[in-house]
PDB file of C-alpha atoms in Angstrom:
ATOM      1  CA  UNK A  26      98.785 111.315  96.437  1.00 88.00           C
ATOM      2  CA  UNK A  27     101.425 112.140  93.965  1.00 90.00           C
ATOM      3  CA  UNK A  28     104.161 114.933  94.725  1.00 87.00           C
ATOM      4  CA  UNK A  29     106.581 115.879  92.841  1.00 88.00           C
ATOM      5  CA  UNK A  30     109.691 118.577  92.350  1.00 89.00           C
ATOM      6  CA  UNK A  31     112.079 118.185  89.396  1.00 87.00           C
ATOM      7  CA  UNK A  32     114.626 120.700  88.275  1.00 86.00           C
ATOM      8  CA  UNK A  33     115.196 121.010  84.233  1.00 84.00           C
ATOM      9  CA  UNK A  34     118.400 122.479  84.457  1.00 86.00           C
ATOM     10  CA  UNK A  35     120.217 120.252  86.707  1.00 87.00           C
ATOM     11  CA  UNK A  36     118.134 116.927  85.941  1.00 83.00           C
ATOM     12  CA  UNK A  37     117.908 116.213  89.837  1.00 90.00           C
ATOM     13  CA  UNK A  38     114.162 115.745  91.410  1.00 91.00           C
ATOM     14  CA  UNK A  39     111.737 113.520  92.907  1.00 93.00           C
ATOM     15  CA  UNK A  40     108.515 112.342  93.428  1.00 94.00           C
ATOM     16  CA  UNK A  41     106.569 111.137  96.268  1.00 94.00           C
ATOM     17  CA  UNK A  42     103.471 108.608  96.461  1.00 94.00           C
ATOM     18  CA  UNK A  43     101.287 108.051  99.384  1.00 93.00           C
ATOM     19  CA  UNK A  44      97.840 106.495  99.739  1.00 91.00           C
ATOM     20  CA  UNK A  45      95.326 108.555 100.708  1.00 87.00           C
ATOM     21  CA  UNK A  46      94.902 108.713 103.948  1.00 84.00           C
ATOM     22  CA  UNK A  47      90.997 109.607 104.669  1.00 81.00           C
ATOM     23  CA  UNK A  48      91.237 109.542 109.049  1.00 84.00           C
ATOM     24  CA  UNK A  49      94.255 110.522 111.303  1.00 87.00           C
ATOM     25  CA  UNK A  50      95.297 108.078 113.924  1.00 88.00           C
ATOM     26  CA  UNK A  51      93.449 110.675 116.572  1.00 93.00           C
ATOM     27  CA  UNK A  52      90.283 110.646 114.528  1.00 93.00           C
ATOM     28  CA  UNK A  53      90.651 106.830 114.817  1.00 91.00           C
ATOM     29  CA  UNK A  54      91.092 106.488 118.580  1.00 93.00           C
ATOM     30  CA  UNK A  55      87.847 109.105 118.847  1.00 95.00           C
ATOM     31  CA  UNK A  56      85.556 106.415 116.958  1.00 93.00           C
ATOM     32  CA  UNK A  57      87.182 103.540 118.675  1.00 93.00           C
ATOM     33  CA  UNK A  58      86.417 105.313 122.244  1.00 95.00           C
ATOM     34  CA  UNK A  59      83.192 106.718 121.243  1.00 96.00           C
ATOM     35  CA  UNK A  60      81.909 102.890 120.255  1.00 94.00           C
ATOM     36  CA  UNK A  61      83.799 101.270 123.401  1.00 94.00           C
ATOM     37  CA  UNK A  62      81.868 103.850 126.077  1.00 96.00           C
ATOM     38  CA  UNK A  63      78.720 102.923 123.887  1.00 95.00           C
ATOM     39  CA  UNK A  64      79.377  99.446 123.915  1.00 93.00           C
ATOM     40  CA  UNK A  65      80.319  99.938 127.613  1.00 94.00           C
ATOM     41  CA  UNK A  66      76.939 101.258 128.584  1.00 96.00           C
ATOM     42  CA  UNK A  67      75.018  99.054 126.477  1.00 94.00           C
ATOM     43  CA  UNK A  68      76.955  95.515 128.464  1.00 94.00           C
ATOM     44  CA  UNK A  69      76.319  97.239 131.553  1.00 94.00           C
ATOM     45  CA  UNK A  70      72.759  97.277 131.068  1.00 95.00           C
ATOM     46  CA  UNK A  71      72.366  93.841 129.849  1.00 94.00           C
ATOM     47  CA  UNK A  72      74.528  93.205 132.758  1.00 94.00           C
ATOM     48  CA  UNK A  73      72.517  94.059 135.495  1.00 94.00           C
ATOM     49  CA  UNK A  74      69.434  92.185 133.557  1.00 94.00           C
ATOM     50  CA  UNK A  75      71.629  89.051 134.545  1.00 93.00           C
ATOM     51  CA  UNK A  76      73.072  88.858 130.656  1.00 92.00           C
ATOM     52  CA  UNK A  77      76.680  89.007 132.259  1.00 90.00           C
ATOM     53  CA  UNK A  78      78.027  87.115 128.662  1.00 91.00           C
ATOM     54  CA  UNK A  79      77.306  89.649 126.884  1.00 91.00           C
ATOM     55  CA  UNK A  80      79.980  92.073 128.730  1.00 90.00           C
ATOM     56  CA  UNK A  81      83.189  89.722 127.141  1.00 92.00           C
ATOM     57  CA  UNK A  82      81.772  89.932 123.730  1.00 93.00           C
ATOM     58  CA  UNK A  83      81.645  93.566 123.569  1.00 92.00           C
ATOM     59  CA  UNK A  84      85.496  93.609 124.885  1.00 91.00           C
ATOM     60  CA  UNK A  85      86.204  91.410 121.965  1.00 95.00           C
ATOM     61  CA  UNK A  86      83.915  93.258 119.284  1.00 94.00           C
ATOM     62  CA  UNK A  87      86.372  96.839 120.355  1.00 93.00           C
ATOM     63  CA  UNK A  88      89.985  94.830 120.208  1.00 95.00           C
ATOM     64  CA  UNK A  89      88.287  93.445 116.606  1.00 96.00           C
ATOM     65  CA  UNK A  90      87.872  96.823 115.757  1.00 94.00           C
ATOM     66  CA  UNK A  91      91.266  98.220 117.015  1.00 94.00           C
ATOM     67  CA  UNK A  92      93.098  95.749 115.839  1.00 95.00           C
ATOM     68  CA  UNK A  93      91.594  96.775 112.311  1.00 94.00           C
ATOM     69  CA  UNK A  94      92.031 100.271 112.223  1.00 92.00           C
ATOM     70  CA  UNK A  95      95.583  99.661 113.258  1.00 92.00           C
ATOM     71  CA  UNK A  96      96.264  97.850 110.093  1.00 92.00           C
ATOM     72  CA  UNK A  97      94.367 100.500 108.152  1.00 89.00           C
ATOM     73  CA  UNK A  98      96.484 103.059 109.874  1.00 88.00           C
ATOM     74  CA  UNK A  99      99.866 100.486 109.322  1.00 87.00           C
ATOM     75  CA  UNK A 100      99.035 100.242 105.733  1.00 87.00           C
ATOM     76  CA  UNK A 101      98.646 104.121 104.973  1.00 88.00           C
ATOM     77  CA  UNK A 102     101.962 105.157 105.792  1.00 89.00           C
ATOM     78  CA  UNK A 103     103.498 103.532 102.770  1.00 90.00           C
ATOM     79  CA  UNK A 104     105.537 105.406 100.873  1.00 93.00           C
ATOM     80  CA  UNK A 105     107.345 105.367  97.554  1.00 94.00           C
ATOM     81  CA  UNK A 106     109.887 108.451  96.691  1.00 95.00           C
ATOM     82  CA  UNK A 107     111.442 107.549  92.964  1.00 94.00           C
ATOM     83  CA  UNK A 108     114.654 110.003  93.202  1.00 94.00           C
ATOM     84  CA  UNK A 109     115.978 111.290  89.446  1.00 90.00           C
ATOM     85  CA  UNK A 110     119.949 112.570  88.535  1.00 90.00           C
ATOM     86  CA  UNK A 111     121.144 112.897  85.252  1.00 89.00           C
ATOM     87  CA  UNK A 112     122.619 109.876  84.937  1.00 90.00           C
ATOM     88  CA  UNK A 113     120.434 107.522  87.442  1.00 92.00           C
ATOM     89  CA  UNK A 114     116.568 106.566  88.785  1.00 92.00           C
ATOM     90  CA  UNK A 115     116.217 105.205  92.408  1.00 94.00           C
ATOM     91  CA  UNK A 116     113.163 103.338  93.529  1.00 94.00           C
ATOM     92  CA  UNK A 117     113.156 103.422  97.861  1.00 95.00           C
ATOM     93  CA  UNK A 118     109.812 101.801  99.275  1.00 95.00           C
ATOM     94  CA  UNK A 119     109.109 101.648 103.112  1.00 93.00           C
ATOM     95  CA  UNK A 120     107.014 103.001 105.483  1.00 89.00           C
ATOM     96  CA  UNK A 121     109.230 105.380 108.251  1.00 84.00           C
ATOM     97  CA  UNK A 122     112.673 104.465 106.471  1.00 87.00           C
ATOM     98  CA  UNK A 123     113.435 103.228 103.262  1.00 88.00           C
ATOM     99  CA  UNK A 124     113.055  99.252 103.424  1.00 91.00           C
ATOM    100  CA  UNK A 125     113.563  98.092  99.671  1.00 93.00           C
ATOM    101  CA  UNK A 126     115.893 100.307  97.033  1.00 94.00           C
ATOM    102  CA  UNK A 127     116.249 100.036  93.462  1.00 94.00           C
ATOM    103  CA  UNK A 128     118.632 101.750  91.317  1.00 93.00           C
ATOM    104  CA  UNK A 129     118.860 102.037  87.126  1.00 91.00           C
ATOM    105  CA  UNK A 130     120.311 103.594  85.129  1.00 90.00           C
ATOM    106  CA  UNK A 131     117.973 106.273  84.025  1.00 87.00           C
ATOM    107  CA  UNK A 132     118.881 106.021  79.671  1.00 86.00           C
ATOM    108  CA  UNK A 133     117.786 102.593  79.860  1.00 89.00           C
ATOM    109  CA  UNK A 134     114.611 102.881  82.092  1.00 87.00           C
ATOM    110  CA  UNK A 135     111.685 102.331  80.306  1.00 89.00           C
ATOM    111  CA  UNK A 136     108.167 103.477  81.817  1.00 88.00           C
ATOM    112  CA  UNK A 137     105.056 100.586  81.210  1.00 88.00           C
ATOM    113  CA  UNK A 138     101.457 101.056  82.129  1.00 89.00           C
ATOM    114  CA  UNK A 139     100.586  97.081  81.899  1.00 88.00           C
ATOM    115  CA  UNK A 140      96.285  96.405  81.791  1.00 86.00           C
ATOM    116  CA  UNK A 141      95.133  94.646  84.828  1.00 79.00           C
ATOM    117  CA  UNK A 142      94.290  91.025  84.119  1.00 82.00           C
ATOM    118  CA  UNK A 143      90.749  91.501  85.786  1.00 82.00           C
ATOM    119  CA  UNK A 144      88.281  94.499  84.644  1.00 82.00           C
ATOM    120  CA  UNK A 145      87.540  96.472  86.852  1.00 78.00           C
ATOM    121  CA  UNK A 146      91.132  97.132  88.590  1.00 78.00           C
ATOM    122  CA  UNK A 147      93.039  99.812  88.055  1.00 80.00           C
ATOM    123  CA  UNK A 148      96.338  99.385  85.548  1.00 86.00           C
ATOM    124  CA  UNK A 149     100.487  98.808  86.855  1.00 90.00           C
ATOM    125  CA  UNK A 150     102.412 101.105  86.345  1.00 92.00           C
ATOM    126  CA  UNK A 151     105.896  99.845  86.137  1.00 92.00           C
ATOM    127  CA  UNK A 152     109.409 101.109  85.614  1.00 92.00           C
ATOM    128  CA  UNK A 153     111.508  98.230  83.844  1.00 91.00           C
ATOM    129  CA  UNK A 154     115.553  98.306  82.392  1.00 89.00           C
ATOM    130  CA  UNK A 155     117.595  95.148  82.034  1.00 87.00           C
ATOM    131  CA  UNK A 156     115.292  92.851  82.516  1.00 87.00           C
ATOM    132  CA  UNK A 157     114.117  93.944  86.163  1.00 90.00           C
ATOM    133  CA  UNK A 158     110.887  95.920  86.764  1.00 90.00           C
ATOM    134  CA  UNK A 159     109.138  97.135  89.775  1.00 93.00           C
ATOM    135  CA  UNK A 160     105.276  98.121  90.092  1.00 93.00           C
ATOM    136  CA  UNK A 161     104.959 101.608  91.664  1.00 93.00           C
ATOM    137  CA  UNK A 162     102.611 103.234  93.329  1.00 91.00           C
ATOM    138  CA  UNK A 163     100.222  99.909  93.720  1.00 90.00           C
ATOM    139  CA  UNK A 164      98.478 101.978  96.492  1.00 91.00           C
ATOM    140  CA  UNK A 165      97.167 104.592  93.936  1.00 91.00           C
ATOM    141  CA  UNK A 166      93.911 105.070  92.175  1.00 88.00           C
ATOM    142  CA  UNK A 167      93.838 105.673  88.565  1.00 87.00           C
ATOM    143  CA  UNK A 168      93.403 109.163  88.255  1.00 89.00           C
ATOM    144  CA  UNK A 169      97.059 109.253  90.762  1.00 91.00           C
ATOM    145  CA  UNK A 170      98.270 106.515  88.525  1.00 90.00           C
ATOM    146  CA  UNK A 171      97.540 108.913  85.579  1.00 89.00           C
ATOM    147  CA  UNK A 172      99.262 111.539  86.869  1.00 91.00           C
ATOM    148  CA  UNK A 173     102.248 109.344  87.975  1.00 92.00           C
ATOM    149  CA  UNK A 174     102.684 108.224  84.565  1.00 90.00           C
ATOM    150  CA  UNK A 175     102.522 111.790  82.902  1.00 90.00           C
ATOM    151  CA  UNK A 176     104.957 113.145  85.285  1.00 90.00           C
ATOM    152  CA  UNK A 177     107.638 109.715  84.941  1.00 88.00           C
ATOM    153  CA  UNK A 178     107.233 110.124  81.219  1.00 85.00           C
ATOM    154  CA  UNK A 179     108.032 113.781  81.061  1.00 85.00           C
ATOM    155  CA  UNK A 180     111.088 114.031  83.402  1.00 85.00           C
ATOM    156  CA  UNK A 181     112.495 110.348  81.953  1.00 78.00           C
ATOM    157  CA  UNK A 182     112.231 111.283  78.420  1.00 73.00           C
ATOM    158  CA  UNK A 183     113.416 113.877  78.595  1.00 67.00           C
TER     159      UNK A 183
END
């Protein structure tokens, strides 16, 4: 997702990219409960059949599972807010806070959609100036990337 707000006459704005995010955490927990009571039920009978090892296994096979939606979930909040003044462009990456900052001097920053070395994968999109460059919005797909670049190139250059 690609948001952006940028005022012409004063040169300030920013813009905001997020993955998209297809399931909410509470959507998440519904399919992890919904497959735990079924995998619950389904032990149980195998338990009383005498099967009792099958019971830990399906414990296991629902932490597997949780512990994989969590990083889904982890991985989604990432966010990337590029910040513009008149005079400056800052990078901030992070997921609740910003973690990692970058600042240039907006003249001298230079917008570069580099080709992916492998077909098939989507292009970087990368702001460089002196020498330093930073990919952004590696999350994206290419129609956001697309739009990213349109929107950097028109409130940059301008």
């Amino acid at each position: 997702m690609v948001y952006s707000e940028f005022n012409p006459e004063t040169g300030n704005g920013y813009i905001v990219l997020k993955p998209n995010n297809s399931a909410t955490w509470r959507f998440n927990m519904m399919v992890v409960a919904s497959l735990a009571l079924l995998g619950t039920l389904i032990s149980t009978f195998f338990l009383l059949q005498g099967l009792w090892l099958i019971a830990p296994f399906s414990g296991l096979e629902v932490l597997a599972l949780l512990g994989c939606l969590y990083l889904c979930a982890r991985s989604n909040i990432q966010t990337e807010v590029i910040k513009f003044s008149p005079d400056k462009v800052i990078i901030e990456q992070g997921r609740t806070f910003a973690e990692k900052s970058w600042e240039y001097h907006r003249t001298w920053a230079k917008i570069f959609v580099r080709k992916h070395k492998r077909r098939g994968h989507p292009d970087q999109v990368v702001i460089r100036s002196h020498g330093q460059e930073v990919e952004l919005g590696s999350f994206l797909n290419s129609d956001d990337k697309e739009a990213l670049v349109k929107k950097l190139r028109n409130i940059i250059y301008r």
